[in-house]
Short mmCIF file of C-alpha atoms in Angstrom, two decimals:
data_model
loop_
_atom_site.label_atom_id
_atom_site.label_comp_id
_atom_site.label_asym_id
_atom_site.label_seq_id
_atom_site.Cartn_x
_atom_site.Cartn_y
_atom_site.Cartn_z
CA MET A 1 7.90 21.83 14.98
CA GLY A 2 6.43 23.32 11.45
CA LEU A 3 5.42 21.08 8.27
CA ASP A 4 7.84 24.04 6.66
CA THR A 5 10.86 22.69 8.44
CA PRO A 6 13.14 20.10 7.20
CA ASP A 7 12.91 17.89 10.00
CA ALA A 8 9.57 17.66 9.55
CA LYS A 9 8.16 14.86 8.38
CA PRO A 10 7.69 14.39 3.90
CA HIS A 11 4.40 13.23 4.32
CA ASP A 12 3.69 15.81 6.52
CA ARG A 13 5.65 18.49 4.58
CA LEU A 14 3.75 17.31 1.16
CA ALA A 15 0.49 17.43 2.74
CA ALA A 16 0.77 21.46 4.11
CA MET A 17 1.32 22.01 0.19
CA LEU A 18 -1.41 20.14 -1.22
CA ALA A 19 -3.28 21.70 1.52
CA ASP A 20 -5.49 23.47 -0.87
CA ASP A 21 -5.60 20.68 -4.05
CA MET A 22 -6.87 17.91 -0.81
CA GLY A 23 -9.12 20.23 0.67
CA GLN A 24 -11.08 19.93 -3.11
CA VAL A 25 -9.99 16.13 -3.35
CA ASN A 26 -11.33 15.37 0.14
CA THR A 27 -14.62 17.92 -1.24
CA LEU A 28 -15.42 15.81 -4.44
CA ILE A 29 -14.67 12.48 -2.18
CA ARG A 30 -17.50 13.08 0.09
CA ALA A 31 -19.97 14.12 -2.70
CA ARG A 32 -19.45 10.96 -4.86
CA MET A 33 -19.34 8.74 -1.74
CA ALA A 34 -22.86 9.81 -1.25
CA SER A 35 -25.96 7.96 -2.65
CA LYS A 36 -29.74 9.05 -2.00
CA HIS A 37 -30.93 4.95 -2.70
CA ALA A 38 -28.56 3.25 -0.33
CA PRO A 39 -27.67 5.36 2.57
CA ARG A 40 -24.88 2.39 4.28
CA ILE A 41 -22.57 3.47 1.56
CA PRO A 42 -22.09 6.83 2.36
CA GLU A 43 -22.20 5.41 6.21
CA VAL A 44 -19.12 2.38 5.46
CA THR A 45 -17.35 4.63 3.37
CA ALA A 46 -17.35 7.59 5.80
CA HIS A 47 -15.82 5.39 8.29
CA LEU A 48 -13.01 4.69 6.56
CA VAL A 49 -12.25 7.75 4.78
CA GLU A 50 -12.42 9.79 7.39
CA ALA A 51 -10.25 7.22 9.83
CA GLY A 52 -7.54 9.41 9.67
CA GLY A 53 -5.28 7.91 6.37
CA LYS A 54 -2.10 9.97 5.17
CA ARG A 55 -4.16 9.83 1.69
CA LEU A 56 -0.59 9.20 0.76
CA ARG A 57 -1.70 8.13 -2.87
CA PRO A 58 -3.89 10.55 -3.78
CA MET A 59 -0.68 13.41 -3.07
CA LEU A 60 1.55 11.45 -5.03
CA THR A 61 -1.13 11.63 -7.46
CA LEU A 62 -1.57 15.80 -7.02
CA ALA A 63 2.54 16.06 -6.10
CA ALA A 64 2.94 14.70 -10.12
CA ALA A 65 1.12 16.06 -11.51
CA ARG A 66 2.72 19.24 -10.07
CA ILE A 67 6.40 18.66 -10.76
CA CYS A 68 5.34 18.43 -13.94
CA GLY A 69 3.56 21.65 -13.96
CA TYR A 70 -0.18 21.01 -14.41
CA ASP A 71 -2.78 23.50 -12.78
CA GLY A 72 -5.47 21.62 -13.16
CA PRO A 73 -8.62 20.60 -12.63
CA PHE A 74 -8.26 17.06 -13.24
CA HIS A 75 -5.26 15.96 -11.20
CA ILE A 76 -8.00 16.51 -8.26
CA HIS A 77 -10.37 13.75 -10.09
CA LEU A 78 -7.80 11.34 -10.30
CA ALA A 79 -6.74 11.60 -6.68
CA ALA A 80 -10.24 10.75 -5.38
CA THR A 81 -9.98 7.73 -8.13
CA VAL A 82 -7.17 6.64 -6.16
CA GLU A 83 -8.20 6.94 -3.33
CA PHE A 84 -11.11 5.33 -3.71
CA ILE A 85 -9.52 2.60 -5.52
CA HIS A 86 -6.95 2.35 -2.33
CA THR A 87 -10.33 2.45 -0.42
CA ALA A 88 -12.30 0.26 -1.95
CA THR A 89 -9.32 -2.28 -2.05
CA LEU A 90 -9.45 -1.84 2.28
CA LEU A 91 -12.68 -2.88 2.41
CA HIS A 92 -12.43 -6.07 0.50
CA ASP A 93 -8.75 -7.02 2.44
CA ASP A 94 -10.44 -6.84 5.88
CA VAL A 95 -13.44 -9.08 4.73
CA VAL A 96 -10.86 -11.70 3.10
CA ASP A 97 -8.23 -11.66 5.99
CA GLU A 98 -11.46 -11.28 8.88
CA SER A 99 -9.56 -8.60 10.42
CA ARG A 100 -11.04 -6.26 13.57
CA GLN A 101 -9.12 -3.02 13.41
CA ARG A 102 -7.42 -0.77 11.15
CA ARG A 103 -6.06 2.70 12.16
CA GLY A 104 -7.39 1.53 15.59
CA ARG A 105 -10.69 1.35 14.80
CA PRO A 106 -13.17 -1.59 14.30
CA THR A 107 -13.18 -2.77 10.85
CA ALA A 108 -16.86 -2.18 9.01
CA ASN A 109 -16.83 -5.67 7.85
CA LEU A 110 -17.03 -6.02 11.93
CA LEU A 111 -19.51 -2.61 13.26
CA TRP A 112 -22.13 -3.76 9.94
CA ASP A 113 -20.89 -7.37 8.06
CA ASN A 114 -19.40 -9.31 5.69
CA LYS A 115 -21.77 -7.96 2.76
CA SER A 116 -21.55 -4.87 3.42
CA SER A 117 -18.46 -4.12 3.72
CA VAL A 118 -18.12 -6.07 -0.21
CA LEU A 119 -20.96 -4.45 -1.99
CA VAL A 120 -19.70 -0.89 -0.45
CA GLY A 121 -16.09 -2.11 -2.10
CA ASP A 122 -17.46 -2.64 -4.89
CA TYR A 123 -19.18 0.70 -5.26
CA LEU A 124 -17.01 2.64 -4.64
CA PHE A 125 -14.62 0.37 -7.69
CA ALA A 126 -17.56 1.52 -9.97
CA ARG A 127 -17.49 5.40 -8.58
CA SER A 128 -13.94 4.87 -9.34
CA PHE A 129 -14.52 4.16 -12.95
CA GLN A 130 -16.91 6.70 -13.36
CA LEU A 131 -14.01 9.35 -12.32
CA MET A 132 -11.56 8.67 -13.98
CA THR A 133 -13.08 8.79 -17.29
CA GLU A 134 -14.34 12.49 -16.63
CA PRO A 135 -11.27 13.63 -18.44
CA GLY A 136 -11.53 12.28 -20.63
CA ASP A 137 -8.08 10.88 -21.56
CA LEU A 138 -8.23 6.97 -22.89
CA ARG A 139 -3.75 6.87 -21.46
CA VAL A 140 -4.90 7.57 -17.71
CA LEU A 141 -8.51 5.35 -18.47
CA GLU A 142 -5.41 2.84 -19.86
CA ILE A 143 -3.27 3.15 -16.58
CA LEU A 144 -6.19 3.52 -13.90
CA SER A 145 -7.95 0.11 -14.88
CA ASN A 146 -5.26 -1.70 -14.88
CA ALA A 147 -3.99 -1.03 -11.43
CA ALA A 148 -7.16 -2.09 -10.45
CA ALA A 149 -7.03 -5.12 -12.17
CA THR A 150 -3.45 -5.91 -10.83
CA ILE A 151 -4.38 -5.36 -7.51
CA ALA A 152 -7.05 -7.65 -7.42
CA GLU A 153 -4.95 -10.41 -9.58
CA GLY A 154 -2.36 -9.94 -6.69
CA GLU A 155 -4.60 -10.49 -3.84
CA VAL A 156 -5.24 -13.92 -5.70
CA LEU A 157 -1.77 -14.80 -5.84
CA GLN A 158 -1.57 -14.13 -2.30
CA LEU A 159 -4.20 -16.08 -1.47
CA THR A 160 -2.06 -18.91 -2.72
CA ALA A 161 1.41 -17.80 -2.37
CA ALA A 162 0.79 -16.61 1.70
CA GLN A 163 1.08 -20.36 3.13
CA ASP A 164 3.55 -22.59 0.28
CA LEU A 165 6.76 -22.62 1.10
CA ARG A 166 7.92 -22.72 -2.62
CA THR A 167 7.24 -19.37 -2.64
CA ASP A 168 10.48 -17.45 -3.53
CA ASP A 169 11.55 -14.17 -4.15
CA SER A 170 10.10 -13.70 -7.26
CA ILE A 171 6.87 -14.48 -6.82
CA TYR A 172 7.28 -12.20 -3.08
CA LEU A 173 8.18 -9.62 -6.09
CA GLN A 174 5.04 -10.32 -7.86
CA VAL A 175 2.49 -10.24 -5.24
CA VAL A 176 4.25 -6.85 -3.61
CA ARG A 177 3.49 -5.40 -6.88
CA GLY A 178 0.36 -6.20 -7.99
CA LYS A 179 -1.15 -5.60 -4.00
CA THR A 180 0.55 -2.27 -3.32
CA ALA A 181 3.25 -1.00 -5.71
CA ALA A 182 0.01 -1.29 -8.49
CA LEU A 183 -1.51 1.52 -6.76
CA PHE A 184 1.41 3.64 -5.80
CA SER A 185 3.25 3.46 -9.54
CA ALA A 186 -0.68 4.13 -11.48
CA ALA A 187 -0.87 7.25 -9.51
CA THR A 188 2.59 9.20 -10.23
CA GLU A 189 1.98 8.11 -14.04
CA VAL A 190 -1.05 9.30 -14.54
CA GLY A 191 -0.32 12.88 -12.52
CA GLY A 192 2.50 13.19 -15.09
CA VAL A 193 0.48 12.26 -18.44
CA ILE A 194 -2.72 14.22 -17.50
CA ALA A 195 0.26 17.32 -16.79
CA ARG A 196 1.20 16.32 -20.47
CA ALA A 197 5.00 15.05 -19.31
CA GLU A 198 8.09 14.01 -20.99
CA GLU A 199 7.75 10.66 -21.84
CA SER A 200 10.60 10.18 -20.32
CA GLN A 201 9.13 12.21 -17.09
CA VAL A 202 6.44 10.09 -16.95
CA GLN A 203 8.39 6.53 -16.62
CA ALA A 204 10.53 8.02 -14.13
CA LEU A 205 6.86 8.86 -12.10
CA TYR A 206 6.12 5.47 -13.05
CA ALA A 207 9.51 4.13 -11.81
CA TYR A 208 9.13 5.90 -8.35
CA GLY A 209 5.89 4.94 -7.36
CA ASP A 210 7.01 1.45 -8.44
CA ALA A 211 10.11 1.46 -6.45
CA LEU A 212 8.36 3.09 -3.36
CA GLY A 213 5.47 0.45 -2.82
CA ILE A 214 7.53 -2.04 -3.04
CA ALA A 215 9.99 -0.34 -0.31
CA PHE A 216 6.80 0.42 1.57
CA GLN A 217 5.22 -2.70 1.78
CA ILE A 218 8.82 -4.46 2.67
CA ALA A 219 9.05 -2.24 5.26
CA ASP A 220 6.02 -3.04 6.13
CA ASP A 221 6.66 -6.38 6.26
CA LEU A 222 9.60 -6.25 8.49
CA LEU A 223 7.97 -4.33 11.14
CA ASP A 224 5.86 -6.88 11.63
CA TYR A 225 8.58 -9.19 12.92
CA GLN A 226 10.64 -6.45 14.43
CA GLY A 227 8.44 -3.24 14.84
CA VAL A 228 6.81 -1.17 18.16
CA SER A 229 3.16 -1.99 18.29
CA SER A 230 2.35 1.35 19.52
CA ALA A 231 4.13 3.00 16.72
CA THR A 232 3.07 0.17 14.27
CA GLY A 233 -0.07 -0.45 15.34
CA LYS A 234 -0.46 -3.98 14.58
CA ASN A 235 1.74 -6.81 17.11
CA VAL A 236 4.76 -7.76 16.62
CA GLY A 237 4.58 -11.18 14.81
CA ASP A 238 0.69 -10.88 13.65
CA ASP A 239 1.94 -12.49 10.15
CA PHE A 240 2.97 -15.02 11.37
CA ARG A 241 -0.03 -16.31 13.25
CA GLU A 242 -1.55 -15.48 9.57
CA ARG A 243 0.58 -17.53 8.38
CA LYS A 244 1.40 -15.28 6.15
CA LEU A 245 5.34 -16.16 3.95
CA THR A 246 6.40 -12.31 4.07
CA LEU A 247 9.47 -11.47 2.53
CA PRO A 248 11.62 -12.24 6.54
CA VAL A 249 10.45 -15.89 6.51
CA ILE A 250 10.96 -16.87 3.02
CA LYS A 251 14.59 -16.05 3.32
CA ALA A 252 15.09 -18.04 6.43
CA VAL A 253 13.14 -21.25 4.85
CA ALA A 254 15.57 -20.54 1.81
CA ALA A 255 17.89 -21.13 4.01
CA ALA A 256 16.75 -23.77 6.39
CA ASP A 257 18.04 -27.13 7.48
CA GLU A 258 15.90 -30.39 7.03
CA THR A 259 14.00 -29.17 10.90
CA GLU A 260 13.59 -26.00 10.05
CA ARG A 261 11.99 -26.34 7.32
CA ALA A 262 9.69 -28.91 9.29
CA PHE A 263 8.85 -26.11 11.92
CA TRP A 264 8.01 -23.73 8.97
CA GLN A 265 5.49 -26.38 7.29
CA ARG A 266 3.96 -27.09 10.75
CA THR A 267 3.20 -23.47 11.42
CA ILE A 268 2.98 -21.77 8.35
CA GLU A 269 1.28 -24.16 6.08
CA LYS A 270 -0.71 -26.39 8.29
CA GLY A 271 -1.23 -23.40 10.39
CA ARG A 272 -0.25 -26.08 13.84
CA GLN A 273 1.02 -23.11 15.78
CA GLU A 274 1.74 -23.82 19.68
CA ASP A 275 3.03 -21.26 22.31
CA GLY A 276 6.58 -20.82 21.80
CA ASP A 277 6.62 -20.94 18.14
CA LEU A 278 6.48 -17.27 17.15
CA ASP A 279 10.18 -16.88 20.23
CA HIS A 280 11.69 -19.98 17.47
CA ALA A 281 10.45 -18.44 14.31
CA LEU A 282 12.11 -14.85 15.15
CA ALA A 283 15.29 -16.85 16.95
CA LEU A 284 15.74 -18.45 13.30
CA LEU A 285 15.31 -15.24 11.19
CA LYS A 286 17.64 -13.80 13.24
CA LYS A 287 19.75 -17.41 13.34
CA HIS A 288 19.85 -16.58 8.70
CA GLY A 289 20.07 -13.15 8.72
CA ALA A 290 16.56 -13.14 7.19
CA LEU A 291 15.95 -9.44 8.79
CA GLU A 292 18.81 -7.96 8.05
CA ALA A 293 18.70 -9.22 4.00
CA THR A 294 14.65 -7.90 4.61
CA ARG A 295 16.31 -4.88 5.32
CA ASP A 296 18.65 -4.31 1.97
CA GLU A 297 16.07 -4.83 0.21
CA ALA A 298 13.84 -1.88 1.41
CA LEU A 299 16.70 0.00 1.45
CA LEU A 300 17.27 -1.06 -2.46
CA TRP A 301 14.09 -0.34 -3.88
CA ALA A 302 13.90 3.13 -1.76
CA GLY A 303 17.57 4.18 -3.38
CA ARG A 304 15.35 3.16 -6.85
CA ALA A 305 12.87 5.37 -6.36
CA LYS A 306 15.03 8.33 -5.17
CA GLU A 307 17.43 7.44 -8.70
CA SER A 308 14.20 7.72 -10.58
CA MET A 309 12.74 11.35 -8.56
CA ALA A 310 16.68 12.55 -8.94
CA THR A 311 15.96 12.94 -13.16
CA LEU A 312 13.34 14.82 -13.03
CA PRO A 313 13.38 18.52 -12.70
CA PRO A 314 14.40 20.10 -9.55
CA SER A 315 11.93 21.53 -7.36
CA GLU A 316 10.91 21.43 -3.13
CA MET A 317 8.67 18.95 -4.06
CA ARG A 318 10.48 16.82 -5.73
CA ASP A 319 12.72 16.95 -3.18
CA VAL A 320 10.05 16.03 -0.71
CA LEU A 321 8.56 12.75 -2.70
CA ILE A 322 12.92 12.26 -2.16
CA ASP A 323 12.79 12.79 0.91
CA LEU A 324 9.48 10.33 1.34
CA ALA A 325 11.25 7.34 -0.29
CA ASP A 326 13.88 7.56 3.01
CA PHE A 327 11.72 8.26 5.21
CA VAL A 328 9.57 4.53 4.44
CA VAL A 329 12.81 2.97 5.08
CA SER A 330 14.30 5.32 8.20
CA ARG A 331 11.18 3.65 10.42
CA LEU A 332 13.95 0.46 9.85
CA TYR A 333 16.13 1.38 12.51
#
C-alpha cells in the first residue's frame, strides 16, 4: 500500500509529505548531538535517536509551519529542538522508571548506566536551548522553554500522585498535560509562530497539540489494560505492576466500595501485590465501566483536536492532522 493512499496510516502519510524537511531535521540532529570531547554522548544519543521512533513531535512542528505557509528555514531548527527535548526526557524517564526496554531495545541506562543517561539527557536539553535561540524569536524561546519546565514539573507531580489514591481526574489531567501534552502543544504552536500566522491560527494549533497529546496519553494508559502486547510493545498490566495510578484505575477507585478500596490501597499505595491481583483489578475496572469511561475521555479529546484543526485553512496536510487525531484513538477498538 502506498503512503499516498487514503488507507495509509496518518503518520506515514505525514512522513511522506514531510520527507525532505525531515531529512534536514535528521541531518541537523546528527550534527548537534556530536561531541568531540565526550564520545559517549553521541553513542548514547544515537542508540535512542536511531531506534526507529515515529518522530511525531518534530513532524507536528513542520506540519504546523507548512499549514501556515512557512517556507523555512527555521522550522527545521525548531523540529530538531522538539526532538531533542523529547529524547532527553526519555533518557531521564527510563532512569526514574528503572526501565530495561524501549521500542523493543535495551534502554541506555541498561547498556551504559544511570549516570550516563542522566548526563546525556542534560546535554540534549542544553543543545535544545541552543537550537531554540537560533531563529532569534523571543516568543518561540518562551514557548519551548516553558514546555521544558512544564514537562519536568509534570514528571515530579507524577512521582507523588501516581501511588496516592486521592489522585483524581483533575490531577491526572495536570500530570498528562505536563509530561505529554506540553510538548505536543509547544510543537504545533511554534510552527504557527515561526510562520507569523494570525493569532487565532496559532491558538488553534496550540489547542490541537494540547488535545492530541491528552488523547494520545489517555489512549496509551487504556491500552495498558486492554491492549495486545505485540502491538503496544508493553505487557498488559505493566502500569498496575509498576503501581501507576492512571485514569482507568482512578475511575474504578472513585466508584469503589470499602473492600475494593482496600484492594487498591494494598496493591497500588503499599505495593503488596500477589498472584491473581491483576485479574482482580481487571474485573473491578470492568465492573465499574472504567475502561469504557476512559475510552470516552480519549474520544472527547480527539474530537477537540479535530475541532481545533478544522478552523485552519483547508489543505491536504491539515486533513492528515485531523485524521491523526482519529488514528490515535482508533487503537482502542
